[in-house]
CSV table of C-alpha atoms and ligand atoms in Angstrom, one decimal:
chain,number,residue,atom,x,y,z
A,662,UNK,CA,0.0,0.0,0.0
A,663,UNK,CA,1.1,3.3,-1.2
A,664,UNK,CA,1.2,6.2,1.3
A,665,UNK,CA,1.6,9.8,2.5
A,666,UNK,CA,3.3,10.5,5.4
A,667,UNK,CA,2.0,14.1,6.5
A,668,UNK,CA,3.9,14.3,9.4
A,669,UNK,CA,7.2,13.0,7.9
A,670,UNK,CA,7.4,10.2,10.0
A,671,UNK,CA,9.9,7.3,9.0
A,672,UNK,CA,7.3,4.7,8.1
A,673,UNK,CA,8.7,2.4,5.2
A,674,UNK,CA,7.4,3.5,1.8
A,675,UNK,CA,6.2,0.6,-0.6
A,676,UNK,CA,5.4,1.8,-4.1
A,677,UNK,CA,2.0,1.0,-5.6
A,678,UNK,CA,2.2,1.2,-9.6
A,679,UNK,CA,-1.2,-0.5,-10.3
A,680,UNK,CA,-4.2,1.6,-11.1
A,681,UNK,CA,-6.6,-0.4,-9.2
A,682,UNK,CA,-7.6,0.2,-5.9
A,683,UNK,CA,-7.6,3.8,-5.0
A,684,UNK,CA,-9.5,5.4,-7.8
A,685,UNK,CA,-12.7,4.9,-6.5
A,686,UNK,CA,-15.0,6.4,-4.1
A,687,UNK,CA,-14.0,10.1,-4.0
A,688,UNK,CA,-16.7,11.9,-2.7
A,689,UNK,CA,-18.9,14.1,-5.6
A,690,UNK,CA,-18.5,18.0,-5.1
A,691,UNK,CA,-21.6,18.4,-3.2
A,692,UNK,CA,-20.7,15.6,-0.3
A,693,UNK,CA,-19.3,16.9,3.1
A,694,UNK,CA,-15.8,18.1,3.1
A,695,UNK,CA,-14.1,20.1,5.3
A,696,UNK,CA,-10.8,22.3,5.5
A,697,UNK,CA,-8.4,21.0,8.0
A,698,UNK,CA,-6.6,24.2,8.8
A,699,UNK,CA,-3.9,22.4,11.5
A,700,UNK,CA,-3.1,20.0,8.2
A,701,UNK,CA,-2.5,22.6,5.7
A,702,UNK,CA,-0.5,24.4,8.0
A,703,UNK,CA,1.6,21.5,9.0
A,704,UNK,CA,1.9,20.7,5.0
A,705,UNK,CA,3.1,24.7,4.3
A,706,UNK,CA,5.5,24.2,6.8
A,707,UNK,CA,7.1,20.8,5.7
A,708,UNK,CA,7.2,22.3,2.6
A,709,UNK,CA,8.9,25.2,3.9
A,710,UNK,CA,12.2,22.9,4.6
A,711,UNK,CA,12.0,22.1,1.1
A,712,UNK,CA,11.4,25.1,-1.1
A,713,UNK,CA,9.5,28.9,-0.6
A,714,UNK,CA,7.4,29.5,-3.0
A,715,UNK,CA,7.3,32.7,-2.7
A,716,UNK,CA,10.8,32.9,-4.1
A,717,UNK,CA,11.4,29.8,-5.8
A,718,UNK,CA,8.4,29.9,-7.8
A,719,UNK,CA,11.1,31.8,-10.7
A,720,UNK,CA,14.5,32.4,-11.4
A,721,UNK,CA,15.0,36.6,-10.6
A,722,UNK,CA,16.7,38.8,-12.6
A,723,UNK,CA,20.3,39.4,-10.2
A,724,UNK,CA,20.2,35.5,-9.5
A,725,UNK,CA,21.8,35.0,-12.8
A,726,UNK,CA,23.1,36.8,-16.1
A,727,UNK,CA,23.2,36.5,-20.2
A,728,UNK,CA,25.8,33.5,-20.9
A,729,UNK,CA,25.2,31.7,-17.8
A,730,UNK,CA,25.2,28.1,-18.1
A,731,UNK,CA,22.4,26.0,-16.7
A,732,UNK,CA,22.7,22.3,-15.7
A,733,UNK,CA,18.6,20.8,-16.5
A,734,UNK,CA,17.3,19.6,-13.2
A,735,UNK,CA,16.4,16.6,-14.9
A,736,UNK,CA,19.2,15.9,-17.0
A,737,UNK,CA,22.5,17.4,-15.3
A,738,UNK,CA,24.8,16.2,-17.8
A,739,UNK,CA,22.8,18.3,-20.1
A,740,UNK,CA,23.4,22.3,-20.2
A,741,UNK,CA,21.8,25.6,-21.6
A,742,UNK,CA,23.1,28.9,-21.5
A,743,UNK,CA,20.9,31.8,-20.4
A,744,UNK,CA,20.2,34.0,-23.7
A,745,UNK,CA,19.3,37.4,-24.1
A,746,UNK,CA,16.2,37.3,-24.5
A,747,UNK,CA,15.2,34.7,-21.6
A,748,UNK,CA,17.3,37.3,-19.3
A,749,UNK,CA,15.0,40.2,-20.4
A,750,UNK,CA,11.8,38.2,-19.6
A,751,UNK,CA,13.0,37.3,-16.0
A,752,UNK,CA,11.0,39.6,-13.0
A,753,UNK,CA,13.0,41.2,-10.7
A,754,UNK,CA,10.7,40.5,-8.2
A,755,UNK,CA,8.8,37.1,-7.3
A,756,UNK,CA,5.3,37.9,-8.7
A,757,UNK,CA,3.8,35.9,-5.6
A,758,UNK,CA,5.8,37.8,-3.1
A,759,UNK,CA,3.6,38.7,0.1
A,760,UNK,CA,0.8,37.1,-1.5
A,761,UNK,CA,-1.9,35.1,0.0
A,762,UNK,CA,-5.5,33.6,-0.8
A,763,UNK,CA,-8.2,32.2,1.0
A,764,UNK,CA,-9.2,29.9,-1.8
A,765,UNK,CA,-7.2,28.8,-4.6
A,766,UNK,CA,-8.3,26.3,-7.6
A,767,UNK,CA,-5.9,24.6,-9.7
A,768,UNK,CA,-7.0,22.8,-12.5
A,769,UNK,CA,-5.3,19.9,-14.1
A,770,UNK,CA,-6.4,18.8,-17.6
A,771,UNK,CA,-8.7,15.5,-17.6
A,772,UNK,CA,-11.5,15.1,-19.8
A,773,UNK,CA,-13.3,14.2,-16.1
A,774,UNK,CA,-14.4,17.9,-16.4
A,775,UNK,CA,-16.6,17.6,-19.2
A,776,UNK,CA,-20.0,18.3,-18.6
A,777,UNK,CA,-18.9,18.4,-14.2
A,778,UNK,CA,-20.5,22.4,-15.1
A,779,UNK,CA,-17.8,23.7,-12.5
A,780,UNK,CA,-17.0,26.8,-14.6
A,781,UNK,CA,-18.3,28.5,-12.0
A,782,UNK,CA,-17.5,27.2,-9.0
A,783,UNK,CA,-13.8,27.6,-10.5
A,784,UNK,CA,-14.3,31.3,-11.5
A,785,UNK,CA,-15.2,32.2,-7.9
A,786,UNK,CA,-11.7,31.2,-6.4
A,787,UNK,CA,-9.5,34.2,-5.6
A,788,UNK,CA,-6.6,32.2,-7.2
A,789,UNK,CA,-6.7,30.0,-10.3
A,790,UNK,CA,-4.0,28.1,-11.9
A,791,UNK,CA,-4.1,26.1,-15.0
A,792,UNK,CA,-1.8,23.6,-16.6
A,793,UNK,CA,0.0,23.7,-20.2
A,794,UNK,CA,-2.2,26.9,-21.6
A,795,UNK,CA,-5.2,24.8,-22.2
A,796,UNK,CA,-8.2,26.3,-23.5
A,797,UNK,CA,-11.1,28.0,-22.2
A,798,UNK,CA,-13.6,29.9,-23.8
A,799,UNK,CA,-14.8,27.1,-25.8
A,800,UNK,CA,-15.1,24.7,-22.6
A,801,UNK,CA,-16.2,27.9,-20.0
A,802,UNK,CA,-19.4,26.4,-18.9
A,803,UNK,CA,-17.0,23.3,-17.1
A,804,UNK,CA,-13.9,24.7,-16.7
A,805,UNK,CA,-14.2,28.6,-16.0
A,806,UNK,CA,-12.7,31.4,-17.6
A,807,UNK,CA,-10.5,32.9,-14.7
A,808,UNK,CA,-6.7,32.3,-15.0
A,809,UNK,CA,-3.7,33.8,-12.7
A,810,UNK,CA,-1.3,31.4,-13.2
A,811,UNK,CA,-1.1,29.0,-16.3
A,812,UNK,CA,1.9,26.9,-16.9
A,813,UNK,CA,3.3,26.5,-20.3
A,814,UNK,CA,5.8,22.8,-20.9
A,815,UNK,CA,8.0,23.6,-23.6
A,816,UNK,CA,6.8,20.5,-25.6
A,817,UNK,CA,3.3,22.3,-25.6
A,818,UNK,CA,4.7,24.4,-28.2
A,819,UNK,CA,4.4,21.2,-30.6
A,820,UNK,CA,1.9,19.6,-29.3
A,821,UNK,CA,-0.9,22.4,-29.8
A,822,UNK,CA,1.3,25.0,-31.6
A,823,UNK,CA,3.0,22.8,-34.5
A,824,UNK,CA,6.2,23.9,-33.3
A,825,UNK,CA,5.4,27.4,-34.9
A,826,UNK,CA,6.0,26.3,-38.4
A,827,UNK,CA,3.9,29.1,-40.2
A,828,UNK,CA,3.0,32.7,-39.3
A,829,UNK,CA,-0.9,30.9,-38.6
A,830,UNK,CA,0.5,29.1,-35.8
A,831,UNK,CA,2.9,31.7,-34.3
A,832,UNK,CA,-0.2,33.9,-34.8
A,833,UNK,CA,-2.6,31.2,-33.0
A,834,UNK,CA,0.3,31.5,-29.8
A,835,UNK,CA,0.1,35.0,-29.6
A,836,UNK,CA,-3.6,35.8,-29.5
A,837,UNK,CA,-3.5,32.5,-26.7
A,838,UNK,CA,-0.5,34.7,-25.3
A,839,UNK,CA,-3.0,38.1,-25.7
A,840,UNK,CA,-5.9,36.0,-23.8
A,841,UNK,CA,-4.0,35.4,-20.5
A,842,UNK,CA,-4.3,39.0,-19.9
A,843,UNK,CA,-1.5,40.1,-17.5
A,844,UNK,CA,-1.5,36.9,-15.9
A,845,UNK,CA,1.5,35.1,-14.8
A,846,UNK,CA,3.3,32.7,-17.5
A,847,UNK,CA,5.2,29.7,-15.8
A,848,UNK,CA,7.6,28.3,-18.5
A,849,UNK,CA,9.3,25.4,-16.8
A,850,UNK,CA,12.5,25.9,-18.8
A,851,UNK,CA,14.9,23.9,-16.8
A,852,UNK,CA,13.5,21.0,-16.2
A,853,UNK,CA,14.2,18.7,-19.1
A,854,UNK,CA,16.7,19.1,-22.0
A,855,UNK,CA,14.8,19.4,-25.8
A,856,UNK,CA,12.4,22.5,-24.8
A,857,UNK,CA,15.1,24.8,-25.1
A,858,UNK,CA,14.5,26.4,-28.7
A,859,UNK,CA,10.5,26.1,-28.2
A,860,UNK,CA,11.7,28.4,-25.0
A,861,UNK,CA,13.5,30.6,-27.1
A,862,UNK,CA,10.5,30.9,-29.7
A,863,UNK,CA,8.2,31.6,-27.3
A,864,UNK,CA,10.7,33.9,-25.7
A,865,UNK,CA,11.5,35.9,-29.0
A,866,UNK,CA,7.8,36.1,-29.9
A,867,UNK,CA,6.7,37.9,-26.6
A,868,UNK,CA,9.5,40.1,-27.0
A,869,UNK,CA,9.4,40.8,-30.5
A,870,UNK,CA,5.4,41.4,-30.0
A,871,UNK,CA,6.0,43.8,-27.3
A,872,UNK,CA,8.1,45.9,-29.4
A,873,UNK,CA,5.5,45.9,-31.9
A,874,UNK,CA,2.8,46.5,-29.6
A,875,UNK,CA,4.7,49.5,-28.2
A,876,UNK,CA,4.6,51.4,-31.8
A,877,UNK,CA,1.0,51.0,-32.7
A,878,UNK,CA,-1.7,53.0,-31.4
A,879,UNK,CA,-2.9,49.8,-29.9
A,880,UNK,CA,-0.3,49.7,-27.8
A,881,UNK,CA,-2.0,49.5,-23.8
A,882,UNK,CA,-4.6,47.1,-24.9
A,883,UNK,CA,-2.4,44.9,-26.9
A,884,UNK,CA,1.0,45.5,-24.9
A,885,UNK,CA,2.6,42.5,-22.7
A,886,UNK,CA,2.9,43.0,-19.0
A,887,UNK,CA,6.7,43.3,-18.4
A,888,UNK,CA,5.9,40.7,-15.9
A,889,UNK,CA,3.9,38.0,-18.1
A,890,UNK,CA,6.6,35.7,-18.2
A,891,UNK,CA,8.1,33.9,-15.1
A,892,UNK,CA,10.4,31.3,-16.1
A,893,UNK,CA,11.1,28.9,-13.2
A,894,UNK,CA,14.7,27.6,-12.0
A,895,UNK,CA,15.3,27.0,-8.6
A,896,UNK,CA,12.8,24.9,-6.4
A,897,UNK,CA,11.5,22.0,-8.5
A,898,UNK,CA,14.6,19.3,-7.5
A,899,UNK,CA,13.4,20.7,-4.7
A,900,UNK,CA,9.6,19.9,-4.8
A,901,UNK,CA,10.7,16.3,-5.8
A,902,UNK,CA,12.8,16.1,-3.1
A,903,UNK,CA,9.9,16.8,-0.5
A,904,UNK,CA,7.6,14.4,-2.2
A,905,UNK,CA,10.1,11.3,-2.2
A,906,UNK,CA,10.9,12.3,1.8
A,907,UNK,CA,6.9,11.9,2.1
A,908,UNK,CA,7.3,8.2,0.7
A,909,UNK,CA,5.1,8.8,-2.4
A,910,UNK,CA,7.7,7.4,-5.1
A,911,UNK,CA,6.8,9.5,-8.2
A,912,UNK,CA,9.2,9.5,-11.2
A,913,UNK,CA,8.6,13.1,-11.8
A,914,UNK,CA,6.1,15.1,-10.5
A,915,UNK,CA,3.6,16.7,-13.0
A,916,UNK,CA,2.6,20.0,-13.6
A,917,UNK,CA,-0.3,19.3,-11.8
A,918,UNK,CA,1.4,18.2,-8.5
A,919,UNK,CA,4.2,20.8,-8.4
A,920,UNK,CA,1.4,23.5,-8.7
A,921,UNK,CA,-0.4,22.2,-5.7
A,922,UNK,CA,3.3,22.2,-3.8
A,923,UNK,CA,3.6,25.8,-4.7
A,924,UNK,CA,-0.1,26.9,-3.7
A,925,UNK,CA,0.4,25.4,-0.1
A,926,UNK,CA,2.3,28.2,0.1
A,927,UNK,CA,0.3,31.0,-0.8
A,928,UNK,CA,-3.1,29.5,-0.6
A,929,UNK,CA,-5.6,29.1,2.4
A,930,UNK,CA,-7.5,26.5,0.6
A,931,UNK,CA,-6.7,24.6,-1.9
A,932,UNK,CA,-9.4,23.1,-4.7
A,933,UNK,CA,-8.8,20.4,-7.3
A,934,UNK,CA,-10.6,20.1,-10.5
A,935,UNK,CA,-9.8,18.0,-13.5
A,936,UNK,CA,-7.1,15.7,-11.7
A,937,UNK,CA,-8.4,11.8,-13.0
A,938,UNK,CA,-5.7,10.2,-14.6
A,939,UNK,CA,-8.1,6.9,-15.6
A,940,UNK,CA,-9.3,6.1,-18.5
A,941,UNK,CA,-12.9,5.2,-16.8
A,942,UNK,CA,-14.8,7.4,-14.2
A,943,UNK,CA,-16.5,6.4,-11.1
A,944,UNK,CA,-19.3,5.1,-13.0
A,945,UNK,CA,-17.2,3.4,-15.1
A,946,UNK,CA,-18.2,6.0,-18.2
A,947,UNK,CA,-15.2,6.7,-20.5
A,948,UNK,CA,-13.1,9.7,-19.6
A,949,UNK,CA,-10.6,12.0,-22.2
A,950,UNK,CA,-6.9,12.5,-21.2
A,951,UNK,CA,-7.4,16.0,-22.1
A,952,UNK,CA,-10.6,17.8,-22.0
A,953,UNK,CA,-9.5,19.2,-25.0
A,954,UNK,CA,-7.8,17.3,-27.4
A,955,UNK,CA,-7.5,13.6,-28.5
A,956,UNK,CA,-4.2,13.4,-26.5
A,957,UNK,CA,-4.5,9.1,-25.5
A,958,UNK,CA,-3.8,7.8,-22.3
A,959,UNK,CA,-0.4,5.8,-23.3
A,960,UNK,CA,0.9,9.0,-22.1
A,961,UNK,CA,0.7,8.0,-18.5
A,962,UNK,CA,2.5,4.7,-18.6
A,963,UNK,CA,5.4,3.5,-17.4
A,964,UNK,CA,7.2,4.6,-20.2
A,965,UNK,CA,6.1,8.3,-19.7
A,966,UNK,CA,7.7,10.4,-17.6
A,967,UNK,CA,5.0,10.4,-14.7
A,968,UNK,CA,3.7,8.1,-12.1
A,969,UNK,CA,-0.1,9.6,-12.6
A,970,UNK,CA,-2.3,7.6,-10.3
A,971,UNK,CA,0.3,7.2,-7.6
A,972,UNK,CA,0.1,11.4,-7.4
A,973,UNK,CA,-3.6,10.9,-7.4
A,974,UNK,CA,-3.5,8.1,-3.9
A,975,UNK,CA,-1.3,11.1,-2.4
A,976,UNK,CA,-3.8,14.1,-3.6
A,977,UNK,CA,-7.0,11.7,-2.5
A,978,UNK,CA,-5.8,10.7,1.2
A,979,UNK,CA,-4.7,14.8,1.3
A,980,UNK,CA,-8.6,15.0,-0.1
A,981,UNK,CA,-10.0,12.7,3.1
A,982,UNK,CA,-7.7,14.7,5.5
A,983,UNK,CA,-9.3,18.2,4.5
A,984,UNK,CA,-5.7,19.3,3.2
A,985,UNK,CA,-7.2,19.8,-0.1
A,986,UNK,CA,-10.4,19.2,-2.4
A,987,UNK,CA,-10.2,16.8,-4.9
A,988,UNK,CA,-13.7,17.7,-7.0
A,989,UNK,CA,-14.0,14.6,-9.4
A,990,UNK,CA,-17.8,14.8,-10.7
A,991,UNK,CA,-20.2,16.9,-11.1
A,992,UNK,CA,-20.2,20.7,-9.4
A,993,UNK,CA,-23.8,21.8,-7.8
B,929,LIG,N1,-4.0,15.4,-15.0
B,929,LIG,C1,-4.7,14.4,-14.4
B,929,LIG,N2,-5.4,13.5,-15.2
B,929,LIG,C2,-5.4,13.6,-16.5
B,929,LIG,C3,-4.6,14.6,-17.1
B,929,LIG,C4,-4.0,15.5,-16.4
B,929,LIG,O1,-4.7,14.3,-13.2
B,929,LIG,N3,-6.1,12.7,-17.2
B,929,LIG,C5,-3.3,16.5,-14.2
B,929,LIG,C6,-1.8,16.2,-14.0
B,929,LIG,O2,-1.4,16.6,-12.7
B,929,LIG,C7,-1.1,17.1,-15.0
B,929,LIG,C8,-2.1,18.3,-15.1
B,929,LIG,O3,-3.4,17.7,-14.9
B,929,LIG,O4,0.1,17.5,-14.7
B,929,LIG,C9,-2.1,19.0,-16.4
B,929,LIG,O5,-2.3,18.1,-17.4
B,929,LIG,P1,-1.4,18.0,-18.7
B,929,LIG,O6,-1.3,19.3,-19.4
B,929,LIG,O7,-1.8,16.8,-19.4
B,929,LIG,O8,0.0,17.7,-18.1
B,929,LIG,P2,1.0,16.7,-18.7
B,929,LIG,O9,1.6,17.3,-20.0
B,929,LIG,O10,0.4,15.3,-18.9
B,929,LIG,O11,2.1,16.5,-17.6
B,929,LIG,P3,3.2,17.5,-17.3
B,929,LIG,O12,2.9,18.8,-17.9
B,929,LIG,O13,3.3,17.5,-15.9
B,929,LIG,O14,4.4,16.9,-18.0
């Protein structure tokens, strides 16, 4: 049996990779839930050993310079140097510096949100954070509109972007880009060698677009935030780290699970939507990978870089503490 130790206590960890066993019986939206504050505090401060948030969530300007070589967290033997234009996009200051929420979503990508109707329920959070700049506005009515925070894996670039090929698909980035509104980009640069130039394309394209934007009439409305890009360094060995000392033997954590890490630290309450990495719902009704595309679930096996339903034991017995809310079905 697969566990999580909250308190960090030494109890042997044995790894669960089978799918069975813990995927049913999460309570609907609607059932009775309730925050346990002493838990989440407890959980901030574990994580506190580990990693702050606060500053960790990105790499500042002054922590590094143009030229700088980077060793991927993932793959040390593997380096990138720190261009230009990645060095202009870096804050100065952590964007989530003295900031804190009473409620917080974060919304990972399963096609369990189709038809749940939690759009609003979502929307009403003071914090939202989404994964991989998935879409909205077509998929509102389950999955909201509000984003703070949305995450961006290099390899989204070709996997919704056709690596930029054409001017339609650089176009099809920006408006996405445009969309997000001020709202913090998370560009997990160095995590895994191969994203590098999709980094620097997406780099060179805000950049380029804000000069652009800064001559036409246009500019305010169409005119990047300095701030829209963070680009994250420091912290996510880190965020590993803390999970592995909690027994829960992931390969790599996923987007979705690093987020929650982070939000411990800044958020009062934390609310799940869209974490189901099974191919079959509660009712046994077919579920999409992605709400939005025809992405198959292949993705999640052993040959993929995640351990997907062993993060989903640890986010469901965090669910039955009252560290977090896991919302699985339908929203009231
Ligand atoms: N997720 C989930 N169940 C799914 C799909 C996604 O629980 N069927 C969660 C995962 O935590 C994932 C997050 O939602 O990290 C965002 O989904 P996705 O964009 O698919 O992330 P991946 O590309 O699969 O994983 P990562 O970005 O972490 O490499």
């Amino acid at each position: 049996r697969a566990e999580v130790v909250i308190n960090g206590s030494s109890s042997p960890a044995v790894v669960d990779r089978s799918n069975e066993g813990f995927k049913r019986n999460i309570q609907p939206a609607s059932a009775k839930w309730r925050h346990n504050q002493t838990l989440s505090l407890r959980i901030r401060k574990q994580i506190l050993k580990f990693l702050d948030a606060e500053k960790d969530i990105s790499v500042l300007k002054g922590t590094l310079k143009p030229g700088d070589i980077i060793h991927y967290i993932f793959d040390r033997d593997s380096t990138m140097n720190v261009s230009q234009n990645l060095y202009e996009l870096l804050p100065r200051t952590s964007p989530l510096k003295n900031k804190h929420f009473g409620t917080c979503a974060i919304v990972g990508n399963s096609g369990v949100l189709l038809n749940s109707g939690c759009g609003q329920e979502i929307d009403t959070h003071s914090f939202v954070i989404r994964c991989n700049l998935a879409p909205v506005q077509e998929y509102a009515r389950d999955v909201g509109l509000k984003t703070d925070l949305v995450t961006m894996n290099p390899s989204v670039i070709q996997r919704a972007f056709e690596d930029l090929v054409n001017a339609t698909w650089r176009e099809k980035l920006l408006q996405r880009l445009h969309s997000l509104n001020g709202s913090i980009l998370w560009i997990p640069a160095f995590m895994a060698r191969g994203g590098k130039e999709r980094v620097e394309w997406v780099n060179e394209l805000i950049l380029k677009h804000r000069v652009n934007a800064e001559t036409t009439s246009q500019s305010k409305r169409k005119k990047f935030h300095m701030n829209a890009c963070k680009i994250l360094y420091l912290g996510s060995k880190q965020l590993y780290r803390y999970w592995l000392t909690n027994k829960v033997h992931i390969k790599r954590p996923t987007t979705g699970l690093l987020m929650y890490t982070l939000a411990t630290r800044f958020c009062n309450q934390i609310y799940l939507y869209g974490f189901w990495p099974f191919p079959l719902d509660q009712n046994q009704n077919p579920v999409k990978y992605h709400y939005y595309d025809s992405l198959k679930y292949g993705y999640t096996s052993q040959a993929g870089p995640h351990t997907m339903p062993l993060e989903f034991k640890a986010l469901k017995s965090l669910h039955e503490q009252g560290a977090l809310k896991l919302t699985v079905g339908q929203c009231d």
